[in-house]
Amino acid sequence: MIPVIQSLIDATSAGAVYALAALGIGLVFGVLRLANFANGEIITGAAYALILVWPLSWPLALAASVVVAIALSLLMDLAVFRWMRSQSAASLLIASFGVSILLQRAYEGIFGVNVRTGAVAPALTRSVNVGGLRLSMLAIVAIILAAVLLIAVHFFLTKSRMGLQVQAAAANFREARILGIRSGVMIAVTLGMSGILAAAVAFVLTTQSGAVNPTFGVQATLFGLIGAVIGGLNRIGGALVGGFAVGFALSLFTTWLPSGFGDFRVALVYLLVIVVLLIAPNGIFAGRTAKERT
Amino acid sequence: MTSSRTSRLPLVGWRVPHVVLSLWTLIVPLVVIWVVASAVSNLLPAASIDLGYALATLIIVVAMWSFIGNSGVLSFGHLAFVAVGAWTMSLLTINPSVKSSIMPELAPFLAHASANPYAALLIAGVAGGVTALVSGFALMRLHGLEAGIATFALLMLVLQVLTYWSAVGPKSGQSMTGVPRSFDLQSTLVIALIVVVLAWGYGQSRSARMLRASRENAQAAPASGINITWHRIIAFAISGALAGVGGAMWAQTNRVVQASQFGLDFTFTTIAMLVVGGMLSVWGAVVGSLLISALNHVLGLLENGMHIGAVVISLPSGSRLVVVAAFMVIILIFRPAGITGGREVTWPFRPPDPFLRRGPADPGRDEQEMVMFQTDSGRVG
Amino acid sequence: MSLDNTERVLMVSGLRVAYGGIPAVSDLSFHVNAGEMVGIIGPNGAGKSSTLLGVVNAVRSESAETSLRGVDLRRMAPEQVARAGLALVTEGHHIFGRLSVRDNLRLGSTARRDRRGLADDLRWVYELFPILSEFAERPAGLLSGGQQQQLAIGRALLAAPTLLALDEPSLGLSPTAVDTVFAAIESICARGTAVLIVEQRAQQTVATATRTYVLTEGRITMTLSPNDADDSALLMKAYLGS
């Protein structure tokens, strides 16, 4: 019984991380119609900031990772996506793939091909014993961090004036502009939020691995993107749940696959995704939403 | 192209038959490939290794076109079929004794299987096509953009299986060595030309035409009774088969095959080729892949340090992809339909039939302008 | 500024809108004065919607003059046009279906400059369309077509616009809903907001509007006054484009 609970907690924490990644992707897609593959390199950038600055000062490292993530997010829009607003979502996706590859090579050039190691938040790598349960501090922190961010995003979107405007821009960008909602501000706010979410993902992942390399963020982003698709890319809540499901499944496979099959955990997650798509071709939460994006 | 159409006087007085006009869109790319390949192998013998890679990549890009260009749906998953094709070719042509030593855990039927290169090439195509057909049933029912993203899942699935499953290949992460060079440059060229003919021929089919109709107007096609999903699956399977052939050709050129070679970098390079050339026409696929291959060759020379007079130019390794990525992004911003505008080659001697004028693949520039906002920060409604 | 200018709310001259080289509106000139309700009627595809979208720069357009109370709108982004005081209710009344009626109305006040009058305006909108107050907490997507149209108009009014532009507000509505909308438009006009309305319902528009332009194939072919409303032969001719 106890190992089951332990693995469920681990899976929840892994799910929470990928839910954050998918949420960032879903928010940006809602407003900009950009399924941003280069979100991975935003995570990687924040991860480098954490690993390199942490030895100097941890508050500075946290601040630096958030600043780097937001800056990268805004800069790639300014340099590339801003000039493609009238183009199709497919073109934007391809462009973001290009930006992703370009940044990976840039990181290689700046930080080297090899892994950079460093302890981020070493205090969190310990485990605590609660009534026979050995709980990883990091798993708990990840769950709390994700919960806080999700609640914050939810309140921002539904309760604040600006959040309401972001929602309107996501539902129908042109109509929002005709109402006087400032498109530039909405885009910047959304990109900023996705930057913060990417920094949070980077924090959990670097604490876990204590290492970063130029392709560090790719897997989280692939899982996030694919999670967003199976949840329904058009619906922010759907993306969130899709991301969570992918992370949750991956963690359970890691724990429970018999030895010899452990190598196939990632393959199994992707297989599961394809099976889900066979059963629910429009994403788990689609159907209700299709009408509204015109 | 537009100006040549209107400004030139007709050289031929009689009406050019349809067949000639459409064959023209096939003959020009074939001749261009043949001329480029012959020129490189005769004039730049040093580049002939890269020419082999260029032709294999050309096959892959043309294969991708036959799905992406006709359906308008992106695919990031075609390298999965390329990998399957490369795997098939390697398993069927590597010397059995070498095979048993580098892949001791290989399933018995694979350990014993072997075939002559041409049969192996065909089987590689079939393997790629079957993989595409099976996965197509799951992926092709999605909406366009979602289908494109979901193809990443297919690629990752196939790569993970090929990496870790020692019953179908080497031990985890290792490579298959000793793949024999089965085809010389001349036969590689002929095979590439045949693939272009096949892809073009599929593009002329009724199924492909319907798919293009659905691409231009996703709402109207189902209303007119076209089952898009089914035609998409057909396109996916055909292009998967051609990609399998491309993978086989690539494997026997590279002679070492490893799952990680078919990852995101290779995927990106092929997508960039398609985008730069113009993803809606065979002509675009051909132009884009030849151009980027040439660019890659030159950048490769620069990475190794090139002497120009007394000056040695050398680029840091990895700059190849940076340049290609930057080039692609610039094309996407300034010429989103690609260098060819996504159009097929047009008959230069006479203003053609107005119904044929736009060719099978128009990039839809007009729609883009229609929805564009007047201001710089504008976007689609 | 001359007296004439202060009376002019909207001045459009030489407006052109083209989609991919195909003209939808060519060389269109019209104006709306303070306190007026001006109609534009015409058959399907005459360029009515393009005219409105072109004025607010939601589609690519060019003109010799497009100004609101003397302020040049031509180089503004759509959101700036809204903030300058031109509220457009687009065809098909795009409300935000997942948001509540109240949140939709709240979004309407984004463009307004003065916060003080908002409470008054909201009360007025609720008086004009009592259903909105009743259903304030409902998701807007659950309202009927006529109610959504009322919401879209109410939302536009909360921007306290100088000019309210409506694109086919009667489209797809039941006869009683159409009457509600037209009655509301009259009281909006009476309260001092100039109205520009694009319609297919010729008779009702001509009868209510101070002046009605007939648009055919992207050009104004006739200008009608309320007296012409009962001249069905004339309206017929306007429609068929003679």
PDB file of N, CA, C and O in Angstrom, chain A residues 184-211:
ATOM      1  N   GLY A 184      -1.125  44.609 -28.269  1.00  0.00           N
ATOM      2  CA  GLY A 184       0.278  44.498 -27.883  1.00  0.00           C
ATOM      3  C   GLY A 184       0.431  44.168 -26.410  1.00  0.00           C
ATOM      4  O   GLY A 184       1.238  43.303 -26.032  1.00  0.00           O
ATOM      5  N   VAL A 185      -0.366  44.823 -25.581  1.00  0.00           N
ATOM      6  CA  VAL A 185      -0.289  44.597 -24.135  1.00  0.00           C
ATOM      7  C   VAL A 185      -0.707  43.166 -23.807  1.00  0.00           C
ATOM      8  O   VAL A 185      -0.051  42.471 -23.021  1.00  0.00           O
ATOM      9  N   MET A 186      -1.802  42.701 -24.454  1.00  0.00           N
ATOM     10  CA  MET A 186      -2.281  41.342 -24.180  1.00  0.00           C
ATOM     11  C   MET A 186      -1.219  40.307 -24.535  1.00  0.00           C
ATOM     12  O   MET A 186      -0.990  39.346 -23.801  1.00  0.00           O
ATOM     13  N   ILE A 187      -0.576  40.525 -25.675  1.00  0.00           N
ATOM     14  CA  ILE A 187       0.440  39.577 -26.121  1.00  0.00           C
ATOM     15  C   ILE A 187       1.610  39.568 -25.145  1.00  0.00           C
ATOM     16  O   ILE A 187       2.096  38.508 -24.728  1.00  0.00           O
ATOM     17  N   ALA A 188       2.039  40.758 -24.726  1.00  0.00           N
ATOM     18  CA  ALA A 188       3.170  40.832 -23.801  1.00  0.00           C
ATOM     19  C   ALA A 188       2.830  40.162 -22.468  1.00  0.00           C
ATOM     20  O   ALA A 188       3.640  39.415 -21.908  1.00  0.00           O
ATOM     21  N   VAL A 189       1.615  40.413 -21.975  1.00  0.00           N
ATOM     22  CA  VAL A 189       1.207  39.816 -20.698  1.00  0.00           C
ATOM     23  C   VAL A 189       1.202  38.285 -20.805  1.00  0.00           C
ATOM     24  O   VAL A 189       1.694  37.569 -19.935  1.00  0.00           O
ATOM     25  N   THR A 190       0.655  37.794 -21.911  1.00  0.00           N
ATOM     26  CA  THR A 190       0.585  36.343 -22.094  1.00  0.00           C
ATOM     27  C   THR A 190       1.979  35.728 -22.184  1.00  0.00           C
ATOM     28  O   THR A 190       2.267  34.702 -21.562  1.00  0.00           O
ATOM     29  N   LEU A 191       2.838  36.369 -22.968  1.00  0.00           N
ATOM     30  CA  LEU A 191       4.203  35.851 -23.091  1.00  0.00           C
ATOM     31  C   LEU A 191       4.918  35.906 -21.743  1.00  0.00           C
ATOM     32  O   LEU A 191       5.674  34.997 -21.393  1.00  0.00           O
ATOM     33  N   GLY A 192       4.666  36.959 -20.985  1.00  0.00           N
ATOM     34  CA  GLY A 192       5.261  37.072 -19.659  1.00  0.00           C
ATOM     35  C   GLY A 192       4.815  35.926 -18.762  1.00  0.00           C
ATOM     36  O   GLY A 192       5.640  35.280 -18.095  1.00  0.00           O
ATOM     37  N   MET A 193       3.514  35.639 -18.777  1.00  0.00           N
ATOM     38  CA  MET A 193       3.014  34.532 -17.963  1.00  0.00           C
ATOM     39  C   MET A 193       3.661  33.215 -18.381  1.00  0.00           C
ATOM     40  O   MET A 193       4.055  32.407 -17.544  1.00  0.00           O
ATOM     41  N   SER A 194       3.762  32.990 -19.692  1.00  0.00           N
ATOM     42  CA  SER A 194       4.355  31.731 -20.136  1.00  0.00           C
ATOM     43  C   SER A 194       5.815  31.660 -19.720  1.00  0.00           C
ATOM     44  O   SER A 194       6.329  30.588 -19.408  1.00  0.00           O
ATOM     45  N   GLY A 195       6.493  32.818 -19.677  1.00  0.00           N
ATOM     46  CA  GLY A 195       7.877  32.853 -19.203  1.00  0.00           C
ATOM     47  C   GLY A 195       7.968  32.433 -17.750  1.00  0.00           C
ATOM     48  O   GLY A 195       8.825  31.618 -17.367  1.00  0.00           O
ATOM     49  N   ILE A 196       7.083  32.961 -16.912  1.00  0.00           N
ATOM     50  CA  ILE A 196       7.104  32.606 -15.485  1.00  0.00           C
ATOM     51  C   ILE A 196       6.859  31.105 -15.317  1.00  0.00           C
ATOM     52  O   ILE A 196       7.545  30.421 -14.541  1.00  0.00           O
ATOM     53  N   LEU A 197       5.904  30.579 -16.076  1.00  0.00           N
ATOM     54  CA  LEU A 197       5.609  29.145 -15.977  1.00  0.00           C
ATOM     55  C   LEU A 197       6.819  28.310 -16.417  1.00  0.00           C
ATOM     56  O   LEU A 197       7.149  27.297 -15.801  1.00  0.00           O
ATOM     57  N   ALA A 198       7.495  28.764 -17.477  1.00  0.00           N
ATOM     58  CA  ALA A 198       8.678  28.041 -17.949  1.00  0.00           C
ATOM     59  C   ALA A 198       9.766  28.055 -16.878  1.00  0.00           C
ATOM     60  O   ALA A 198      10.458  27.050 -16.653  1.00  0.00           O
ATOM     61  N   ALA A 199       9.928  29.186 -16.196  1.00  0.00           N
ATOM     62  CA  ALA A 199      10.939  29.275 -15.145  1.00  0.00           C
ATOM     63  C   ALA A 199      10.607  28.308 -14.009  1.00  0.00           C
ATOM     64  O   ALA A 199      11.502  27.670 -13.435  1.00  0.00           O
ATOM     65  N   ALA A 200       9.315  28.175 -13.688  1.00  0.00           N
ATOM     66  CA  ALA A 200       8.916  27.242 -12.631  1.00  0.00           C
ATOM     67  C   ALA A 200       9.246  25.807 -13.027  1.00  0.00           C
ATOM     68  O   ALA A 200       9.768  25.023 -12.225  1.00  0.00           O
ATOM     69  N   VAL A 201       8.966  25.466 -14.291  1.00  0.00           N
ATOM     70  CA  VAL A 201       9.304  24.125 -14.784  1.00  0.00           C
ATOM     71  C   VAL A 201      10.811  23.906 -14.676  1.00  0.00           C
ATOM     72  O   VAL A 201      11.276  22.854 -14.211  1.00  0.00           O
ATOM     73  N   ALA A 202      11.568  24.922 -15.096  1.00  0.00           N
ATOM     74  CA  ALA A 202      13.031  24.803 -15.046  1.00  0.00           C
ATOM     75  C   ALA A 202      13.505  24.590 -13.613  1.00  0.00           C
ATOM     76  O   ALA A 202      14.420  23.794 -13.368  1.00  0.00           O
ATOM     77  N   PHE A 203      12.884  25.267 -12.668  1.00  0.00           N
ATOM     78  CA  PHE A 203      13.292  25.129 -11.267  1.00  0.00           C
ATOM     79  C   PHE A 203      13.136  23.687 -10.792  1.00  0.00           C
ATOM     80  O   PHE A 203      14.067  23.083 -10.258  1.00  0.00           O
ATOM     81  N   VAL A 204      11.963  23.114 -11.030  1.00  0.00           N
ATOM     82  CA  VAL A 204      11.730  21.739 -10.570  1.00  0.00           C
ATOM     83  C   VAL A 204      12.672  20.765 -11.285  1.00  0.00           C
ATOM     84  O   VAL A 204      13.301  19.907 -10.650  1.00  0.00           O
ATOM     85  N   LEU A 205      12.794  20.920 -12.594  1.00  0.00           N
ATOM     86  CA  LEU A 205      13.616  19.965 -13.351  1.00  0.00           C
ATOM     87  C   LEU A 205      15.094  20.066 -13.006  1.00  0.00           C
ATOM     88  O   LEU A 205      15.787  19.051 -12.930  1.00  0.00           O
ATOM     89  N   THR A 206      15.601  21.282 -12.783  1.00  0.00           N
ATOM     90  CA  THR A 206      17.030  21.389 -12.443  1.00  0.00           C
ATOM     91  C   THR A 206      17.293  20.892 -11.024  1.00  0.00           C
ATOM     92  O   THR A 206      18.330  20.296 -10.759  1.00  0.00           O
ATOM     93  N   THR A 207      16.353  21.145 -10.118  1.00  0.00           N
ATOM     94  CA  THR A 207      16.535  20.642  -8.761  1.00  0.00           C
ATOM     95  C   THR A 207      16.621  19.110  -8.790  1.00  0.00           C
ATOM     96  O   THR A 207      17.447  18.503  -8.133  1.00  0.00           O
ATOM     97  N   GLN A 208      15.752  18.538  -9.629  1.00  0.00           N
ATOM     98  CA  GLN A 208      15.714  17.095  -9.766  1.00  0.00           C
ATOM     99  C   GLN A 208      17.005  16.535 -10.353  1.00  0.00           C
ATOM    100  O   GLN A 208      17.569  15.578  -9.848  1.00  0.00           O
ATOM    101  N   SER A 209      17.476  17.139 -11.433  1.00  0.00           N
ATOM    102  CA  SER A 209      18.587  16.537 -12.171  1.00  0.00           C
ATOM    103  C   SER A 209      19.929  17.149 -11.794  1.00  0.00           C
ATOM    104  O   SER A 209      20.966  16.520 -11.970  1.00  0.00           O
ATOM    105  N   GLY A 210      19.943  18.394 -11.313  1.00  0.00           N
ATOM    106  CA  GLY A 210      21.195  19.067 -11.006  1.00  0.00           C
ATOM    107  C   GLY A 210      22.087  19.253 -12.224  1.00  0.00           C
ATOM    108  O   GLY A 210      23.299  19.389 -12.097  1.00  0.00           O
ATOM    109  N   ALA A 211      21.494  19.235 -13.399  1.00  0.00           N
ATOM    110  CA  ALA A 211      22.302  19.354 -14.607  1.00  0.00           C
ATOM    111  C   ALA A 211      21.481  19.977 -15.719  1.00  0.00           C
ATOM    112  O   ALA A 211      20.251  19.894 -15.729  1.00  0.00           O
TER     113      ALA A 211
END
